[in-house]
Each structure stands twice: as C-alpha cells, then as structure tokens.
Coordinates of C-alpha atoms in Angstrom, one line a residue:
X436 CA 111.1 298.2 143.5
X437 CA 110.1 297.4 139.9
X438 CA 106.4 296.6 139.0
X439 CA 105.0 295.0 135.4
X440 CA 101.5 296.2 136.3
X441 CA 99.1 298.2 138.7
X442 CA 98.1 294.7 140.2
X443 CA 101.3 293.2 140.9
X444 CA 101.9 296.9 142.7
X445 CA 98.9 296.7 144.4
X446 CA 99.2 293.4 145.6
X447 CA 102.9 294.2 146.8
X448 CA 104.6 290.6 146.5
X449 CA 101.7 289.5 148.9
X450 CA 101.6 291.8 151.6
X451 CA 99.2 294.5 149.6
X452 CA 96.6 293.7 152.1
X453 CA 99.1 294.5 155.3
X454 CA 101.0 297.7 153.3
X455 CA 97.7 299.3 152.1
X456 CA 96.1 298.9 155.7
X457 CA 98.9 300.3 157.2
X458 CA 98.7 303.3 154.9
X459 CA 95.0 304.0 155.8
X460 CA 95.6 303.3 159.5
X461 CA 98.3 306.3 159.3
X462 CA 96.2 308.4 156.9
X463 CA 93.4 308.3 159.3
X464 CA 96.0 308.7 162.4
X465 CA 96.8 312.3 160.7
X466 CA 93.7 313.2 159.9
X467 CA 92.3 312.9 163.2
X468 CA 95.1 315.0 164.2
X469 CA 94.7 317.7 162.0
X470 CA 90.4 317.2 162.7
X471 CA 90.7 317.1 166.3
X472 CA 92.3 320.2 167.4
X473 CA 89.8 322.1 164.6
X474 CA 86.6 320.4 166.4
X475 CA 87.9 321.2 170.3
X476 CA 88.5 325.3 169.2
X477 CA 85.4 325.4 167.7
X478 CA 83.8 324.1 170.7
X479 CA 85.1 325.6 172.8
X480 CA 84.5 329.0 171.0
X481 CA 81.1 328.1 171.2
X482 CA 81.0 327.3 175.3
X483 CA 82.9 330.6 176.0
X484 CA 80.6 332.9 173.5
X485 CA 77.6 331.4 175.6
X486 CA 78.9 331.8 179.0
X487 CA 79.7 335.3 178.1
X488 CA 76.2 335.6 176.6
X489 CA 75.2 334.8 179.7
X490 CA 77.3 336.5 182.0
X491 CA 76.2 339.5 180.5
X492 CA 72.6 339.0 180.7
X493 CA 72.9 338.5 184.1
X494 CA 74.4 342.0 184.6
X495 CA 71.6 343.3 182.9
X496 CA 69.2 341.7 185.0
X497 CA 71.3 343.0 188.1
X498 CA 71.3 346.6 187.1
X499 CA 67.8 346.5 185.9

C-alpha cells in the first residue's frame, strides 16, 4: 500500500470510516480485557479483606 499524503491514508481508498472503526472497536475490545480482570481482583480483594474484618470481630465479641 502506497499513500501520497496523510489524508488519502486516512481516508483508506474510501473505507477510512469502516478500517479506523474497526481499529477502535478492537482497541477497546483489548483494553477491556486487560481492565476487566484488574477491576474484579481488586474487588474482590476488597470483599474478602472485609469479610475477614468481620469475621474477626465477631470472634472478639465471642470471647469477650
């Protein structure tokens, strides 16, 4: 592929509008998969540090 300019490669023959979407459209495909899996740990970090929080103030109420 041979372009004279940045416009001509931009607009791709035409079909700019469909190659440029389908870039963002996987761009945003793998950074959701990257972000995901970062967001549930954290989460779920979070839900076991409280339940154990929890667990162990409820021992202490016990024994007290």
């Amino acid at each position: 592929m041979y372009f004279d300019s940045i416009g001509e490669f931009v607009e791709m023959g035409g079909h700019g509008l469909y190659v440029w979407s389908a870039y963002a459209v996987a761009a945003a495909v793998f950074a959701w998969n990257v972000a995901a899996p970062v967001v549930q740990r954290r989460g779920f970090l979070r839900r076991q540090a409280r339940r154990l929080r929890r667990e162990r103030s409820e021992r202490q109420q016990v024994g007290a």
